[in-house]
Coordinates of C-alpha atoms and ligand atoms in Angstrom, one line a residue:
X1 CA -57.0 43.4 6.6
X2 CA -58.5 39.9 7.2
X3 CA -60.0 37.8 9.6
X4 CA -58.4 34.1 10.0
X5 CA -60.5 31.2 10.6
X6 CA -58.9 28.1 11.7
X7 CA -61.2 24.9 10.9
X8 CA -63.2 27.2 8.6
X9 CA -64.3 24.6 6.2
X10 CA -65.8 22.5 9.2
X11 CA -69.5 22.6 10.1
X12 CA -69.4 26.0 12.4
X13 CA -66.6 27.5 10.8
X14 CA -68.1 27.4 7.0
X15 CA -71.5 28.9 8.5
X16 CA -69.4 31.6 10.3
X17 CA -67.4 32.4 7.0
X18 CA -70.7 33.0 5.1
X19 CA -72.0 35.3 8.0
X20 CA -68.5 37.3 8.2
X21 CA -68.4 37.7 4.4
X22 CA -71.9 39.0 4.4
X23 CA -71.1 41.3 7.1
X24 CA -68.3 42.8 4.8
X25 CA -65.2 41.1 6.4
X26 CA -62.4 39.8 4.3
X27 CA -61.6 36.3 5.5
X28 CA -58.8 33.6 5.3
X29 CA -59.5 30.0 6.0
X30 CA -56.8 27.5 7.2
X31 CA -57.9 23.9 7.4
X32 CA -56.1 20.7 7.2
X33 CA -59.3 18.9 6.0
X34 CA -59.1 16.2 8.7
X35 CA -62.7 16.5 9.0
X36 CA -64.0 18.5 6.1
X37 CA -63.8 18.9 2.4
X38 CA -62.3 21.5 0.2
X39 CA -65.3 21.9 -1.9
X40 CA -66.9 23.9 1.0
X41 CA -64.8 26.8 -0.3
X42 CA -66.8 26.5 -3.5
X43 CA -70.2 26.4 -1.6
X44 CA -69.1 29.4 0.4
X45 CA -68.5 31.3 -2.7
X46 CA -71.7 30.3 -4.4
X47 CA -73.7 31.5 -1.4
X48 CA -71.9 34.7 -0.7
X49 CA -70.5 35.5 -4.3
X50 CA -67.0 35.9 -2.8
X51 CA -64.2 33.3 -2.5
X52 CA -62.4 33.1 0.6
X53 CA -58.7 32.7 0.4
X54 CA -58.0 29.0 1.5
X55 CA -54.7 27.4 2.9
X56 CA -54.7 23.7 3.5
X57 CA -52.7 23.9 6.6
X58 CA -52.1 22.3 9.9
X59 CA -52.6 24.9 12.7
X60 CA -50.1 22.9 14.8
X61 CA -47.5 23.5 12.2
X62 CA -45.7 26.7 13.2
X63 CA -44.1 27.2 9.8
X64 CA -47.3 27.0 7.8
X65 CA -49.1 29.3 10.3
X66 CA -46.2 31.9 9.8
X67 CA -46.6 31.8 6.2
X68 CA -50.4 32.6 6.4
X69 CA -49.6 35.5 8.8
X70 CA -46.7 36.8 6.6
X71 CA -48.8 36.7 3.4
X72 CA -51.9 38.4 4.9
X73 CA -52.6 41.2 7.5
X74 CA -54.4 39.0 9.9
X75 CA -56.2 41.3 12.5
X76 CA -58.3 38.7 14.3
X77 CA -58.5 35.0 14.7
X78 CA -61.4 32.8 15.1
X79 CA -60.1 29.3 16.3
X80 CA -62.5 26.6 15.3
X81 CA -59.9 23.9 14.4
X82 CA -59.8 20.8 16.7
X83 CA -61.2 17.4 17.2
X84 CA -64.5 17.1 18.7
X85 CA -65.7 13.5 18.8
X86 CA -66.4 13.0 22.5
X87 CA -66.2 9.0 22.5
X88 CA -63.0 9.1 20.4
X89 CA -61.4 11.3 22.9
X90 CA -62.0 8.7 25.6
X91 CA -60.2 6.0 23.7
X92 CA -57.5 8.2 22.1
X93 CA -57.2 10.9 24.6
X94 CA -53.4 11.9 23.7
X95 CA -54.4 12.5 20.2
X96 CA -56.9 15.1 21.6
X97 CA -54.7 16.7 23.8
X98 CA -52.0 17.0 21.2
X99 CA -54.3 18.2 18.4
X100 CA -56.5 20.6 20.6
X101 CA -53.9 22.1 22.9
X102 CA -51.0 22.3 20.3
X103 CA -53.1 24.1 17.8
X104 CA -54.2 26.8 20.3
X105 CA -50.8 27.2 21.6
X106 CA -49.1 27.4 18.3
X107 CA -51.7 29.9 17.2
X108 CA -51.2 32.0 20.3
X109 CA -47.3 32.1 19.6
X110 CA -47.7 33.0 15.9
X111 CA -50.2 35.7 16.7
X112 CA -48.1 37.2 19.2
X113 CA -45.0 37.4 17.0
X114 CA -47.3 38.9 14.3
X115 CA -48.8 41.4 16.6
X116 CA -52.4 40.1 16.1
X117 CA -54.4 40.6 19.4
X118 CA -57.9 39.3 19.0
X119 CA -58.8 35.6 19.7
X120 CA -62.2 34.2 19.5
X121 CA -62.2 30.6 20.8
X122 CA -64.9 27.8 20.1
X123 CA -65.5 26.4 23.5
X124 CA -68.4 24.3 24.8
X125 CA -71.0 23.9 27.4
X126 CA -69.1 20.7 28.3
X127 CA -66.7 22.7 30.6
X128 CA -69.6 23.1 33.1
X129 CA -68.9 19.5 33.8
X130 CA -71.0 17.0 35.6
X131 CA -73.1 18.2 38.6
X132 CA -73.6 21.8 37.5
X133 CA -77.0 23.1 37.8
X134 CA -79.2 24.6 34.7
X135 CA -79.4 27.1 33.5
X136 CA -75.7 27.4 33.1
X137 CA -74.3 30.9 33.7
X138 CA -70.9 32.0 32.7
X139 CA -69.6 32.7 36.2
X140 CA -70.3 29.3 37.5
X141 CA -67.4 27.1 38.4
X142 CA -65.9 25.0 35.5
X143 CA -64.2 21.6 35.6
X144 CA -65.1 18.1 36.5
X145 CA -65.4 17.5 32.8
X146 CA -66.8 14.2 31.7
X147 CA -64.2 13.3 29.0
X148 CA -60.7 14.4 27.6
X149 CA -62.4 16.3 24.9
X150 CA -64.1 18.6 27.5
X151 CA -61.0 18.8 29.5
X152 CA -59.3 20.1 26.3
X153 CA -61.7 23.0 26.2
X154 CA -61.4 23.8 29.9
X155 CA -57.4 23.8 29.6
X156 CA -57.5 26.1 26.6
X157 CA -59.8 28.5 28.3
X158 CA -57.3 28.5 31.0
X159 CA -54.5 29.1 28.7
X160 CA -56.4 31.9 27.0
X161 CA -57.1 33.4 30.3
X162 CA -53.6 33.6 31.4
X163 CA -52.4 34.9 28.0
X164 CA -54.9 37.8 28.2
X165 CA -53.6 38.6 31.8
X166 CA -50.1 38.9 30.6
X167 CA -50.6 40.9 27.6
X168 CA -52.7 44.1 28.0
X169 CA -53.2 44.3 24.2
X170 CA -54.9 41.0 23.9
X171 CA -58.5 40.7 23.6
X172 CA -60.0 37.1 24.0
X173 CA -63.5 35.9 23.7
X174 CA -64.5 32.3 25.0
X175 CA -67.6 31.2 23.5
X176 CA -69.3 28.4 25.1
X177 CA -71.4 26.8 22.5
X178 CA -74.5 24.5 23.4
X179 CA -76.0 22.1 20.9
X180 CA -75.5 23.4 17.2
X181 CA -78.0 21.9 14.6
X182 CA -79.5 22.6 11.3
X183 CA -77.8 24.0 8.2
X184 CA -77.6 27.1 5.9
X185 CA -81.1 27.5 4.1
X186 CA -79.4 27.0 0.7
X187 CA -78.7 23.2 1.7
X188 CA -75.1 23.6 0.5
X189 CA -73.2 23.4 3.7
X190 CA -74.1 21.7 6.8
X191 CA -73.2 18.9 9.2
X192 CA -71.6 16.0 7.5
X193 CA -70.0 13.5 10.0
X194 CA -67.8 10.9 8.8
X195 CA -68.8 7.5 9.5
X196 CA -71.8 6.7 12.0
X197 CA -72.9 10.1 13.6
X198 CA -72.5 10.4 17.4
X199 CA -74.8 13.3 17.6
X200 CA -78.4 13.4 17.8
X201 CA -79.5 15.4 14.6
X202 CA -77.1 13.8 12.0
X203 CA -78.5 10.6 13.2
X204 CA -82.0 11.7 12.8
X205 CA -81.5 12.9 9.3
X206 CA -79.5 9.9 8.3
X207 CA -82.3 7.8 9.7
X208 CA -84.9 9.8 7.6
X209 CA -82.7 9.3 4.4
X210 CA -82.8 5.6 5.0
X211 CA -79.0 5.3 5.8
X212 CA -79.8 4.0 9.4
X213 CA -82.8 1.8 10.0
X214 CA -83.6 3.4 13.3
X215 CA -82.8 6.0 15.8
X216 CA -81.8 4.8 19.5
X217 CA -83.0 7.2 22.1
X218 CA -80.6 6.8 24.8
X219 CA -82.8 6.7 28.1
X220 CA -86.3 7.6 28.9
X221 CA -85.8 7.6 32.7
X222 CA -84.2 10.8 33.3
X223 CA -85.9 13.3 35.6
X224 CA -87.0 15.4 32.6
X225 CA -90.5 16.2 31.4
X226 CA -90.6 12.9 29.2
X227 CA -87.9 11.1 30.7
X228 CA -85.4 11.6 27.7
X229 CA -82.3 14.2 27.8
X230 CA -83.0 17.7 27.5
X231 CA -80.6 20.0 25.4
X232 CA -80.3 23.7 24.2
X233 CA -80.4 23.0 20.5
X234 CA -79.5 26.1 18.7
X235 CA -79.6 26.9 14.8
X236 CA -76.1 26.9 13.5
X237 CA -76.8 30.2 11.6
X238 CA -77.7 31.9 14.8
X239 CA -74.5 30.6 16.2
X240 CA -72.5 31.9 13.4
X241 CA -74.0 35.2 13.8
X242 CA -73.0 35.1 17.4
X243 CA -69.4 35.2 15.9
X244 CA -69.9 38.1 14.0
X245 CA -70.9 40.0 17.3
X246 CA -68.1 38.5 19.3
X247 CA -65.6 40.0 16.8
X248 CA -67.2 43.4 17.1
X249 CA -66.9 43.1 21.1
X250 CA -63.2 41.9 20.7
X251 CA -62.5 44.9 18.5
X252 CA -63.6 47.4 21.4
X253 CA -62.6 45.4 24.6
X254 CA -59.5 44.2 25.9
X255 CA -59.0 41.2 28.5
X256 CA -60.7 37.9 28.5
X257 CA -64.5 37.5 28.4
X258 CA -66.7 34.5 28.2
X259 CA -70.1 34.0 26.6
X260 CA -72.8 31.2 26.6
X261 CA -74.2 30.8 22.9
X262 CA -77.5 29.2 23.6
X263 CA -81.2 29.9 23.2
X264 CA -81.8 29.6 26.9
X265 CA -84.4 27.0 26.5
X266 CA -84.1 23.3 26.8
X267 CA -85.9 20.8 24.5
X268 CA -86.2 17.0 25.0
X269 CA -84.9 14.4 22.6
X270 CA -88.3 13.3 21.9
X271 CA -89.4 16.9 21.1
X272 CA -86.7 17.2 18.5
X273 CA -87.7 13.8 17.0
X274 CA -91.3 14.7 17.1
X275 CA -90.9 18.2 15.5
X276 CA -88.6 16.8 12.8
X277 CA -91.4 14.2 11.9
X278 CA -94.0 16.9 11.9
X279 CA -92.0 19.8 10.0
X280 CA -90.8 17.5 7.2
X281 CA -93.6 14.8 7.2
X282 CA -91.3 11.9 7.6
X283 CA -91.5 9.1 10.0
X284 CA -88.5 8.4 12.2
X285 CA -88.5 4.7 13.6
X286 CA -86.9 4.9 17.2
X287 CA -86.5 2.6 19.9
X288 CA -85.7 3.4 23.5
X289 CA -82.3 2.2 24.5
X290 CA -80.2 2.2 27.6
X291 CA -78.6 5.7 29.0
X292 CA -75.4 6.4 27.1
X293 CA -72.4 6.5 29.3
X294 CA -71.4 10.1 30.4
X295 CA -74.6 11.8 29.4
X296 CA -76.2 14.2 31.8
X297 CA -80.1 14.6 32.1
X298 CA -80.4 18.4 31.1
X299 CA -78.2 21.1 29.8
X300 CA -79.2 24.5 28.6
X301 CA -77.9 28.1 28.9
X302 CA -78.7 31.3 30.6
X303 CA -78.3 33.4 27.5
X304 CA -78.7 36.8 29.1
X305 CA -75.2 37.9 29.1
X306 CA -74.8 37.5 25.3
X307 CA -78.0 39.6 24.7
X308 CA -76.9 42.3 27.1
X309 CA -73.1 42.7 26.1
X310 CA -73.1 41.3 22.5
X311 CA -76.6 42.4 21.4
X312 CA -77.1 38.8 20.3
X313 CA -80.0 36.5 20.5
X314 CA -80.9 33.5 18.9
X315 CA -83.9 34.0 16.4
X316 CA -84.6 30.6 14.7
X317 CA -86.6 27.9 16.6
X318 CA -86.8 24.1 16.6
X319 CA -88.8 24.0 13.3
X320 CA -86.3 25.8 11.3
X321 CA -83.5 23.7 12.8
X322 CA -85.4 20.5 11.6
X323 CA -86.4 21.8 8.3
X324 CA -82.9 23.1 7.5
X325 CA -81.1 20.0 8.6
X326 CA -83.3 17.8 6.4
X327 CA -82.9 20.0 3.6
X328 CA -79.2 19.7 3.7
X329 CA -79.3 16.0 4.1
X330 CA -81.4 15.6 1.1
X331 CA -78.8 17.6 -0.9
X332 CA -75.7 15.6 0.4
X333 CA -73.8 13.9 -2.2
Ligands
NAD1 P1 -65.8 20.2 12.5 O1 -65.2 19.0 12.7 O2 -66.9 20.1 11.4 O3 -64.8 21.3 12.2 C1 -63.6 21.5 12.8 C2 -62.5 21.8 11.6 O4 -61.1 21.8 12.0 C3 -62.4 20.6 10.5 O5 -62.7 21.0 9.3 C4 -61.2 19.9 10.7 O6 -60.6 19.5 9.3 C5 -60.2 21.2 11.2 N1 -59.0 20.7 12.0 C6 -59.0 19.9 12.9 N2 -57.7 19.8 13.6 C7 -57.0 20.7 12.7 C8 -55.8 21.3 12.5 N3 -54.8 20.7 13.6 N4 -55.3 22.1 11.8 C9 -56.3 22.5 10.8 N5 -57.5 22.3 10.8 C10 -57.8 21.2 11.6 O7 -66.5 20.6 13.9 P2 -67.5 21.9 14.2 O8 -68.7 21.3 14.7 O9 -67.5 22.8 13.1 O10 -66.6 22.5 15.7 C11 -65.8 23.6 15.5 C12 -65.4 23.8 16.9 O11 -66.3 24.0 17.9 C13 -64.4 22.8 17.4 O12 -63.3 23.3 18.2 C14 -65.4 22.1 18.3 O13 -64.8 21.4 19.5 C15 -66.2 23.2 18.9 N6 -67.7 22.7 19.4 C16 -68.6 22.2 18.6 C17 -69.7 21.8 19.2 C18 -70.6 21.1 18.1 O14 -71.6 20.5 18.8 N7 -70.4 20.9 16.9 C19 -70.1 22.1 20.4 C20 -69.2 22.8 21.1 C21 -68.0 23.1 20.7
UFG2 N1 -78.9 10.9 21.6 C1 -80.0 10.0 21.5 N2 -79.5 9.1 20.3 C2 -78.4 9.5 19.6 C3 -77.7 10.5 19.8 C4 -77.8 11.3 21.0 O1 -80.9 9.7 22.1 O2 -78.2 8.7 18.8 C5 -79.2 11.9 22.9 C6 -78.1 11.9 23.8 O3 -78.4 10.9 24.7 C7 -78.3 13.4 24.5 C8 -78.9 14.1 23.4 O4 -79.4 13.2 22.4 O5 -79.4 13.3 25.6 C9 -77.9 15.1 22.7 O6 -76.8 14.3 22.3 P1 -75.6 14.6 21.4 O7 -74.6 13.7 21.3 O8 -76.3 15.2 20.1 O9 -75.0 16.0 22.0 P2 -74.3 16.2 23.5 O10 -75.2 17.0 24.4 O11 -73.9 14.6 24.1 O12 -72.9 16.9 23.2 C10 -72.9 18.1 22.2 C11 -71.4 17.8 21.6 C12 -70.4 18.1 22.5 C13 -70.7 19.5 23.2 C14 -71.9 19.5 24.0 C15 -72.2 20.8 24.5 O13 -71.3 16.5 20.9 O14 -69.3 18.2 21.8 O15 -73.1 19.2 22.9 O16 -72.1 21.8 23.5 F1 -69.5 19.7 24.2

């Protein structure tokens, strides 16, 4: 019996692979390597001493998925595969709707034929949309998404909700991630974006490494404690551990349930920059720049539902996030 991780060589998938193997699960990874590298499988093996079975496969390709389900007894799927660059989703929306929606629907169809009834989905805090008030709670209305990427998450949540309503044997867990940062303590796996990073932490680490000459802080006139944006940064290893708990939950409960995976605490952009400099003893040159289009002032989770129902709570703080992110960047080839 195995657990399938689509997108399992990516940033969050690879960390979750490590935690699942450490928890005793047999896993199979399917990834088309559009945003990751096959060498990640070697790193997972180095960390866990166990090599996951790997298929270079596109999750939108039904025949490739059927082969994976034929060759393995898959009891649950964690669906990480998808495109995630917010800006690109605005300029190339069809590419995003095609890949993100198609992969989820194809997977659901193949799972149904194979009698596989547990689906854990990588959703995002972005589904709370513009205008929602913090802290975000799971029962709050969703929608009014700021970009096509967010809408794909919103739509897949709806598709999975309907699928669970129609199939009494199906168990769906929607995980709304906040802002994952950091890396595994080994420094072997982490976030390695292609090209110029869009997200804050990889931009900071690449500036520290001398690959960028300075960080632009997008806006210092928000209604926050220091004027810069506030986010719920969560260590990716904590996030990965949340998936192990979600899988246990799906094994015992039917229907569709949604959980925020965040720490419940918001820190500002300058909090993160200052902590990074302090913990790692490195200067990050930064300049205040205009606000970035589509950004909101503040986003953080109410994280009590995951604590109560999953028995999960984030353990690692901002210092560990900054230390581990830099450790990974220094190791990057
Ligand atoms: P990532 O890009 O590192 O990983 C995604 C993986 O999916 C990549 O390895 C890519 O090659 C693969 N992939 C994409 N399309 C595929 C397809 N059709 N078939 C097979 N493989 C495919 O991204 P990540 O940060 O690890 O994110 C994982 C999931 O979590 C994504 O669905 C993302 O939208 C979601 N998420 C991420 C964040 C974040 O800040 N990183 C926040 C909220 C939600
Ligand atoms: N920021 C900067 N400079 C940069 C990059 C970011 O100041 O070079 C600021 C942004 O303006 C924002 C904060 O840092 O205030 C965080 O920005 P990120 O781009 O790192 O993250 P977002 O909160 O915009 O979005 C992320 C993911 C989304 C996901 C969302 C919620 O990119 O996919 O978290 O989970 F939906």
